[in-house]
Amino acid sequence: MRRRSLAAVLAATSLVLGLAACGSDDSGDTKSDTLKVGVSPVPHAEILQYVKDNLAAKEGLKLDIVTFNDYVQPNVALREKQLDANYFQHTPYLDEEKASKGYQFTALKPVHIEPLGVYSKKVKSLADVPSGGLVAIPNDPSNSGRALNLLAKNGLITLKDGAGVKATQKDIATNPKNLQFKTLEAAQLPRSLDDTALSVINGNYAIETGLKPSTDALALESGDDNPYANLVVVRTGDENDPRIVKLEKLLHSPEVKKFINDKYQGSVLAAF
């Protein structure tokens, strides 16, 4: 009877240890070991896919890339811990989101710049824009100010002194062509080209719809001292997560810089 009891105990112990070992083997594939990053499809997902396919394994980094087609949900998902990080926005947009929604987020180092561009199907140059022409610009505060600054830099309007990146239509000081402005969600701007004299379109949405900013834009932002570089954003306190540290190292590597330069040919600019 004692032998059977001892054998039963040993068998039970072996079973428990076996189950524990199985659990240990599977732990490497759990979500806690995989960095889940929310991105816009272009160019963010493409850049991150390059990292995943070519660089991540050497660093022991596992990536789960989740795409979003708007600028709102990636921050919501990060706040709700459905993501570990997101990579789609620039600092002025993040600052506006934090101020309006109370996000406790931290921006990391700049990765790339998607130059904002002015596009048209109606005119071949900005000089040809008709009086009273309709101009579509992004409706979120940071990108609408960015659009107005680009139009001002190219002589279509002037802005009041000190308007800066937060410029609104109320800050327009002069409008010689009496341009009419329409605000749209950034993702809708490429579709507006059939109905506008000009549309000011974010680089990622321009590329997604087949436009090539470096050649198709009538005016394009410069990459020099550009405050609109896109970057990885995390919940404040997660900056030193080893997975985040690895991702940041890879996103700022010479290999990624070369990939950006080769693939986008000036339509996306490395910011490091």
mmCIF file of C-alpha atoms in Angstrom:
data_model
loop_
_atom_site.group_PDB
_atom_site.id
_atom_site.type_symbol
_atom_site.label_atom_id
_atom_site.label_comp_id
_atom_site.label_asym_id
_atom_site.label_seq_id
_atom_site.Cartn_x
_atom_site.Cartn_y
_atom_site.Cartn_z
ATOM 1 C CA MET A 1 0.000 0.000 0.000
ATOM 2 C CA ARG A 2 2.837 2.378 0.860
ATOM 3 C CA ARG A 3 4.619 1.497 -2.406
ATOM 4 C CA ARG A 4 1.540 2.354 -4.397
ATOM 5 C CA SER A 5 1.132 5.612 -2.501
ATOM 6 C CA LEU A 6 4.749 6.509 -3.126
ATOM 7 C CA ALA A 7 4.428 5.637 -6.816
ATOM 8 C CA ALA A 8 1.275 7.711 -7.051
ATOM 9 C CA VAL A 9 3.026 10.638 -5.409
ATOM 10 C CA LEU A 10 5.970 10.340 -7.790
ATOM 11 C CA ALA A 11 3.666 10.101 -10.784
ATOM 12 C CA ALA A 12 1.700 13.134 -9.671
ATOM 13 C CA THR A 13 4.915 15.066 -9.069
ATOM 14 C CA SER A 14 6.180 14.122 -12.505
ATOM 15 C CA LEU A 15 2.912 15.309 -14.067
ATOM 16 C CA VAL A 16 3.071 18.662 -12.285
ATOM 17 C CA LEU A 17 6.678 19.195 -13.306
ATOM 18 C CA GLY A 18 5.860 18.234 -16.862
ATOM 19 C CA LEU A 19 3.007 20.749 -17.014
ATOM 20 C CA ALA A 20 5.240 23.429 -15.539
ATOM 21 C CA ALA A 21 7.871 22.710 -18.128
ATOM 22 C CA CYS A 22 5.301 22.964 -20.904
ATOM 23 C CA GLY A 23 4.153 26.289 -19.530
ATOM 24 C CA SER A 24 7.732 27.496 -19.479
ATOM 25 C CA ASP A 25 8.265 26.508 -23.114
ATOM 26 C CA ASP A 26 5.175 28.421 -24.207
ATOM 27 C CA SER A 27 5.946 31.563 -22.239
ATOM 28 C CA GLY A 28 8.197 32.955 -24.954
ATOM 29 C CA ASP A 29 5.198 33.293 -27.241
ATOM 30 C CA THR A 30 2.941 35.083 -24.781
ATOM 31 C CA LYS A 31 1.775 38.619 -25.471
ATOM 32 C CA SER A 32 3.893 39.879 -22.580
ATOM 33 C CA ASP A 33 7.013 38.972 -24.556
ATOM 34 C CA THR A 34 5.722 40.429 -27.824
ATOM 35 C CA LEU A 35 5.683 44.173 -28.378
ATOM 36 C CA LYS A 36 2.340 45.224 -29.837
ATOM 37 C CA VAL A 37 2.662 48.457 -31.818
ATOM 38 C CA GLY A 38 -0.157 50.436 -33.464
ATOM 39 C CA VAL A 39 0.756 52.135 -36.739
ATOM 40 C CA SER A 40 -0.589 53.896 -39.810
ATOM 41 C CA PRO A 41 -0.347 51.652 -42.892
ATOM 42 C CA VAL A 42 2.117 53.876 -44.795
ATOM 43 C CA PRO A 43 4.956 54.381 -44.158
ATOM 44 C CA HIS A 44 4.898 53.333 -40.506
ATOM 45 C CA ALA A 45 3.744 49.738 -41.009
ATOM 46 C CA GLU A 46 6.182 49.316 -43.897
ATOM 47 C CA ILE A 47 9.112 50.601 -41.850
ATOM 48 C CA LEU A 48 8.168 48.444 -38.878
ATOM 49 C CA GLN A 49 7.678 45.397 -41.113
ATOM 50 C CA TYR A 50 11.210 45.905 -42.425
ATOM 51 C CA VAL A 51 12.448 45.927 -38.827
ATOM 52 C CA LYS A 52 10.436 42.801 -38.017
ATOM 53 C CA ASP A 53 11.619 40.892 -41.096
ATOM 54 C CA ASN A 54 15.263 41.912 -41.103
ATOM 55 C CA LEU A 55 16.474 43.174 -37.730
ATOM 56 C CA ALA A 56 14.244 42.172 -34.818
ATOM 57 C CA ALA A 57 15.256 38.507 -34.477
ATOM 58 C CA LYS A 58 18.900 39.402 -33.918
ATOM 59 C CA GLU A 59 17.843 41.555 -30.966
ATOM 60 C CA GLY A 60 15.422 38.954 -29.632
ATOM 61 C CA LEU A 61 12.497 41.296 -30.273
ATOM 62 C CA LYS A 62 9.070 39.986 -31.259
ATOM 63 C CA LEU A 63 6.732 42.485 -32.920
ATOM 64 C CA ASP A 64 2.975 42.456 -33.436
ATOM 65 C CA ILE A 65 2.079 45.217 -35.918
ATOM 66 C CA VAL A 66 -1.490 46.547 -35.731
ATOM 67 C CA THR A 67 -2.625 48.998 -38.425
ATOM 68 C CA PHE A 68 -5.099 51.857 -37.970
ATOM 69 C CA ASN A 69 -6.622 54.039 -40.684
ATOM 70 C CA ASP A 70 -7.197 57.127 -38.540
ATOM 71 C CA TYR A 71 -5.309 59.320 -36.099
ATOM 72 C CA VAL A 72 -7.632 58.811 -33.108
ATOM 73 C CA GLN A 73 -7.839 55.118 -32.283
ATOM 74 C CA PRO A 74 -4.093 54.383 -31.875
ATOM 75 C CA ASN A 75 -3.944 56.665 -28.832
ATOM 76 C CA VAL A 76 -7.191 55.290 -27.427
ATOM 77 C CA ALA A 77 -5.844 51.747 -27.786
ATOM 78 C CA LEU A 78 -2.557 52.728 -26.123
ATOM 79 C CA ARG A 79 -4.363 54.279 -23.167
ATOM 80 C CA GLU A 80 -6.535 51.167 -22.773
ATOM 81 C CA LYS A 81 -3.425 48.945 -22.855
ATOM 82 C CA GLN A 82 -4.490 47.204 -26.049
ATOM 83 C CA LEU A 83 -1.107 48.332 -27.402
ATOM 84 C CA ASP A 84 2.346 48.613 -25.872
ATOM 85 C CA ALA A 85 3.295 51.544 -28.113
ATOM 86 C CA ASN A 86 2.159 53.405 -31.188
ATOM 87 C CA TYR A 87 4.049 54.895 -34.107
ATOM 88 C CA PHE A 88 1.990 57.248 -36.253
ATOM 89 C CA GLN A 89 2.108 60.787 -34.857
ATOM 90 C CA HIS A 90 4.299 63.830 -34.398
ATOM 91 C CA THR A 91 4.876 65.801 -31.215
ATOM 92 C CA PRO A 92 2.518 68.751 -31.929
ATOM 93 C CA TYR A 93 -0.343 66.306 -32.535
ATOM 94 C CA LEU A 94 0.553 64.332 -29.408
ATOM 95 C CA ASP A 95 0.662 67.515 -27.328
ATOM 96 C CA GLU A 96 -2.818 68.465 -28.552
ATOM 97 C CA GLU A 97 -4.123 64.977 -27.730
ATOM 98 C CA LYS A 98 -2.587 65.068 -24.253
ATOM 99 C CA ALA A 99 -4.038 68.506 -23.546
ATOM 100 C CA SER A 100 -7.550 67.617 -24.714
ATOM 101 C CA LYS A 101 -7.782 64.024 -23.477
ATOM 102 C CA GLY A 102 -5.380 63.812 -20.562
ATOM 103 C CA TYR A 103 -3.201 61.055 -21.959
ATOM 104 C CA GLN A 104 -0.169 60.177 -19.848
ATOM 105 C CA PHE A 105 2.100 59.442 -22.800
ATOM 106 C CA THR A 106 5.755 60.034 -23.561
ATOM 107 C CA ALA A 107 7.251 60.631 -27.014
ATOM 108 C CA LEU A 108 10.562 58.994 -27.854
ATOM 109 C CA LYS A 109 13.163 59.998 -30.470
ATOM 110 C CA PRO A 110 12.127 61.216 -33.961
ATOM 111 C CA VAL A 111 12.200 58.528 -36.642
ATOM 112 C CA HIS A 112 10.991 60.043 -39.905
ATOM 113 C CA ILE A 113 9.269 63.025 -41.486
ATOM 114 C CA GLU A 114 6.381 62.776 -43.923
ATOM 115 C CA PRO A 115 6.465 66.189 -45.591
ATOM 116 C CA LEU A 116 3.044 67.815 -45.792
ATOM 117 C CA GLY A 117 2.276 68.717 -49.388
ATOM 118 C CA VAL A 118 -0.050 70.913 -51.440
ATOM 119 C CA TYR A 119 -1.703 68.985 -54.293
ATOM 120 C CA SER A 120 -4.116 69.798 -57.085
ATOM 121 C CA LYS A 121 -5.892 68.226 -60.047
ATOM 122 C CA LYS A 122 -7.028 71.655 -61.268
ATOM 123 C CA VAL A 123 -3.847 73.745 -61.496
ATOM 124 C CA LYS A 124 -0.221 73.109 -62.387
ATOM 125 C CA SER A 125 1.297 75.723 -60.066
ATOM 126 C CA LEU A 126 0.327 77.773 -57.032
ATOM 127 C CA ALA A 127 0.375 80.907 -59.174
ATOM 128 C CA ASP A 128 -2.552 79.487 -61.155
ATOM 129 C CA VAL A 129 -4.879 79.084 -58.169
ATOM 130 C CA PRO A 130 -8.055 81.045 -59.014
ATOM 131 C CA SER A 131 -9.492 83.809 -56.886
ATOM 132 C CA GLY A 132 -11.942 82.343 -54.401
ATOM 133 C CA GLY A 133 -10.508 78.855 -54.891
ATOM 134 C CA LEU A 134 -11.447 76.158 -52.378
ATOM 135 C CA VAL A 135 -8.588 74.794 -50.263
ATOM 136 C CA ALA A 136 -8.993 71.658 -48.144
ATOM 137 C CA ILE A 137 -6.832 71.294 -45.032
ATOM 138 C CA PRO A 138 -6.721 68.762 -42.157
ATOM 139 C CA ASN A 139 -9.280 69.305 -39.413
ATOM 140 C CA ASP A 140 -7.143 68.351 -36.393
ATOM 141 C CA PRO A 141 -5.618 71.436 -34.745
ATOM 142 C CA SER A 142 -1.938 70.574 -35.091
ATOM 143 C CA ASN A 143 -2.114 69.596 -38.754
ATOM 144 C CA SER A 144 -4.436 72.452 -39.728
ATOM 145 C CA GLY A 145 -1.905 74.898 -38.276
ATOM 146 C CA ARG A 146 0.815 73.058 -40.115
ATOM 147 C CA ALA A 147 -1.133 73.389 -43.389
ATOM 148 C CA LEU A 148 -1.700 77.092 -42.908
ATOM 149 C CA ASN A 149 2.009 77.607 -42.242
ATOM 150 C CA LEU A 150 2.880 75.764 -45.457
ATOM 151 C CA LEU A 151 0.458 77.927 -47.444
ATOM 152 C CA ALA A 152 1.914 81.038 -45.822
ATOM 153 C CA LYS A 153 5.467 79.976 -46.571
ATOM 154 C CA ASN A 154 4.472 79.669 -50.234
ATOM 155 C CA GLY A 155 2.879 83.113 -50.404
ATOM 156 C CA LEU A 156 -0.810 82.211 -50.664
ATOM 157 C CA ILE A 157 -1.683 83.780 -47.301
ATOM 158 C CA THR A 158 0.080 85.524 -44.440
ATOM 159 C CA LEU A 159 -0.367 84.760 -40.759
ATOM 160 C CA LYS A 160 -0.396 87.029 -37.739
ATOM 161 C CA ASP A 161 2.890 87.365 -35.901
ATOM 162 C CA GLY A 162 3.370 84.620 -33.345
ATOM 163 C CA ALA A 163 0.691 82.289 -34.741
ATOM 164 C CA GLY A 164 3.228 79.461 -34.924
ATOM 165 C CA VAL A 165 2.287 75.794 -35.177
ATOM 166 C CA LYS A 166 -1.068 76.442 -33.476
ATOM 167 C CA ALA A 167 -2.281 78.802 -36.204
ATOM 168 C CA THR A 168 -5.987 78.724 -37.039
ATOM 169 C CA GLN A 169 -7.982 80.374 -39.781
ATOM 170 C CA LYS A 170 -8.528 83.280 -37.365
ATOM 171 C CA ASP A 171 -4.781 83.917 -37.569
ATOM 172 C CA ILE A 172 -4.854 84.589 -41.314
ATOM 173 C CA ALA A 173 -3.696 88.189 -41.700
ATOM 174 C CA THR A 174 -3.994 88.535 -45.469
ATOM 175 C CA ASN A 175 -5.615 86.348 -48.106
ATOM 176 C CA PRO A 176 -4.962 88.028 -51.492
ATOM 177 C CA LYS A 177 -6.794 85.395 -53.532
ATOM 178 C CA ASN A 178 -9.725 85.248 -51.103
ATOM 179 C CA LEU A 179 -9.217 81.517 -50.753
ATOM 180 C CA GLN A 180 -12.032 79.555 -49.150
ATOM 181 C CA PHE A 181 -11.077 76.892 -46.617
ATOM 182 C CA LYS A 182 -12.678 73.545 -45.883
ATOM 183 C CA THR A 183 -11.479 71.278 -43.064
ATOM 184 C CA LEU A 184 -11.617 67.514 -43.467
ATOM 185 C CA GLU A 185 -10.399 64.487 -41.575
ATOM 186 C CA ALA A 186 -6.834 63.901 -42.776
ATOM 187 C CA ALA A 187 -7.671 60.504 -44.301
ATOM 188 C CA GLN A 188 -10.354 62.094 -46.508
ATOM 189 C CA LEU A 189 -8.130 64.770 -48.041
ATOM 190 C CA PRO A 190 -6.915 62.778 -51.087
ATOM 191 C CA ARG A 191 -10.567 62.218 -52.086
ATOM 192 C CA SER A 192 -11.185 65.945 -51.998
ATOM 193 C CA LEU A 193 -8.886 66.664 -54.953
ATOM 194 C CA ASP A 194 -11.706 66.382 -57.497
ATOM 195 C CA ASP A 195 -13.612 69.162 -55.728
ATOM 196 C CA THR A 196 -10.914 71.607 -54.626
ATOM 197 C CA ALA A 197 -8.428 73.969 -56.176
ATOM 198 C CA LEU A 198 -5.855 72.766 -53.650
ATOM 199 C CA SER A 199 -5.728 70.119 -50.953
ATOM 200 C CA VAL A 200 -3.056 70.050 -48.269
ATOM 201 C CA ILE A 201 -2.435 66.373 -47.593
ATOM 202 C CA ASN A 202 -0.440 64.518 -44.959
ATOM 203 C CA GLY A 203 2.421 62.519 -46.438
ATOM 204 C CA ASN A 204 1.212 59.090 -45.355
ATOM 205 C CA TYR A 205 -2.232 59.539 -46.905
ATOM 206 C CA ALA A 206 -0.724 60.987 -50.079
ATOM 207 C CA ILE A 207 1.521 57.945 -50.498
ATOM 208 C CA GLU A 208 -1.315 55.507 -49.719
ATOM 209 C CA THR A 209 -3.376 56.930 -52.579
ATOM 210 C CA GLY A 210 -0.589 56.779 -55.143
ATOM 211 C CA LEU A 211 0.704 60.332 -54.939
ATOM 212 C CA LYS A 212 4.453 60.833 -54.804
ATOM 213 C CA PRO A 213 5.110 63.859 -52.602
ATOM 214 C CA SER A 214 8.592 64.516 -53.941
ATOM 215 C CA THR A 215 7.282 64.976 -57.508
ATOM 216 C CA ASP A 216 3.500 65.461 -57.357
ATOM 217 C CA ALA A 217 3.243 68.165 -54.690
ATOM 218 C CA LEU A 218 3.057 71.780 -55.840
ATOM 219 C CA ALA A 219 4.682 72.714 -52.526
ATOM 220 C CA LEU A 220 6.312 70.468 -49.947
ATOM 221 C CA GLU A 221 7.620 70.950 -46.423
ATOM 222 C CA SER A 222 11.355 70.909 -45.903
ATOM 223 C CA GLY A 223 12.870 68.334 -43.595
ATOM 224 C CA ASP A 224 15.215 70.907 -42.045
ATOM 225 C CA ASP A 225 14.322 71.796 -38.436
ATOM 226 C CA ASN A 226 10.928 70.212 -38.999
ATOM 227 C CA PRO A 227 8.988 69.794 -35.726
ATOM 228 C CA TYR A 228 6.634 67.249 -37.302
ATOM 229 C CA ALA A 229 8.851 64.167 -37.203
ATOM 230 C CA ASN A 230 6.929 60.973 -36.465
ATOM 231 C CA LEU A 231 8.018 58.899 -33.506
ATOM 232 C CA VAL A 232 7.189 56.066 -31.153
ATOM 233 C CA VAL A 233 4.894 56.953 -28.247
ATOM 234 C CA VAL A 234 4.477 54.906 -25.053
ATOM 235 C CA ARG A 235 2.604 55.188 -21.804
ATOM 236 C CA THR A 236 4.658 57.307 -19.423
ATOM 237 C CA GLY A 237 6.774 54.966 -17.329
ATOM 238 C CA ASP A 238 7.295 52.412 -20.100
ATOM 239 C CA GLU A 239 10.239 54.199 -21.706
ATOM 240 C CA ASN A 240 12.754 51.730 -20.246
ATOM 241 C CA ASP A 241 10.810 48.583 -21.080
ATOM 242 C CA PRO A 242 13.543 46.378 -22.633
ATOM 243 C CA ARG A 243 11.341 45.718 -25.655
ATOM 244 C CA ILE A 244 10.891 49.461 -26.244
ATOM 245 C CA VAL A 245 14.625 50.042 -25.857
ATOM 246 C CA LYS A 246 15.318 47.387 -28.501
ATOM 247 C CA LEU A 247 12.733 48.840 -30.880
ATOM 248 C CA GLU A 248 14.178 52.327 -30.522
ATOM 249 C CA LYS A 249 17.678 51.018 -31.233
ATOM 250 C CA LEU A 250 16.510 49.299 -34.420
ATOM 251 C CA LEU A 251 14.340 52.177 -35.678
ATOM 252 C CA HIS A 252 17.349 54.485 -35.450
ATOM 253 C CA SER A 253 19.792 52.103 -37.099
ATOM 254 C CA PRO A 254 21.720 52.737 -40.329
ATOM 255 C CA GLU A 255 19.752 49.908 -41.939
ATOM 256 C CA VAL A 256 16.418 51.647 -41.331
ATOM 257 C CA LYS A 257 17.765 54.977 -42.549
ATOM 258 C CA LYS A 258 18.888 53.322 -45.783
ATOM 259 C CA PHE A 259 15.527 51.569 -46.156
ATOM 260 C CA ILE A 260 13.671 54.888 -45.814
ATOM 261 C CA ASN A 261 15.933 56.652 -48.289
ATOM 262 C CA ASP A 262 15.849 53.842 -50.849
ATOM 263 C CA LYS A 263 12.151 53.064 -50.681
ATOM 264 C CA TYR A 264 10.625 56.522 -50.490
ATOM 265 C CA GLN A 265 13.059 58.553 -52.611
ATOM 266 C CA GLY A 266 12.466 61.814 -50.739
ATOM 267 C CA SER A 267 8.735 61.345 -50.103
ATOM 268 C CA VAL A 268 9.620 60.252 -46.558
ATOM 269 C CA LEU A 269 12.740 61.588 -44.849
ATOM 270 C CA ALA A 270 14.742 59.966 -42.065
ATOM 271 C CA ALA A 271 14.841 62.281 -39.037
ATOM 272 C CA PHE A 272 18.034 60.921 -37.486
#
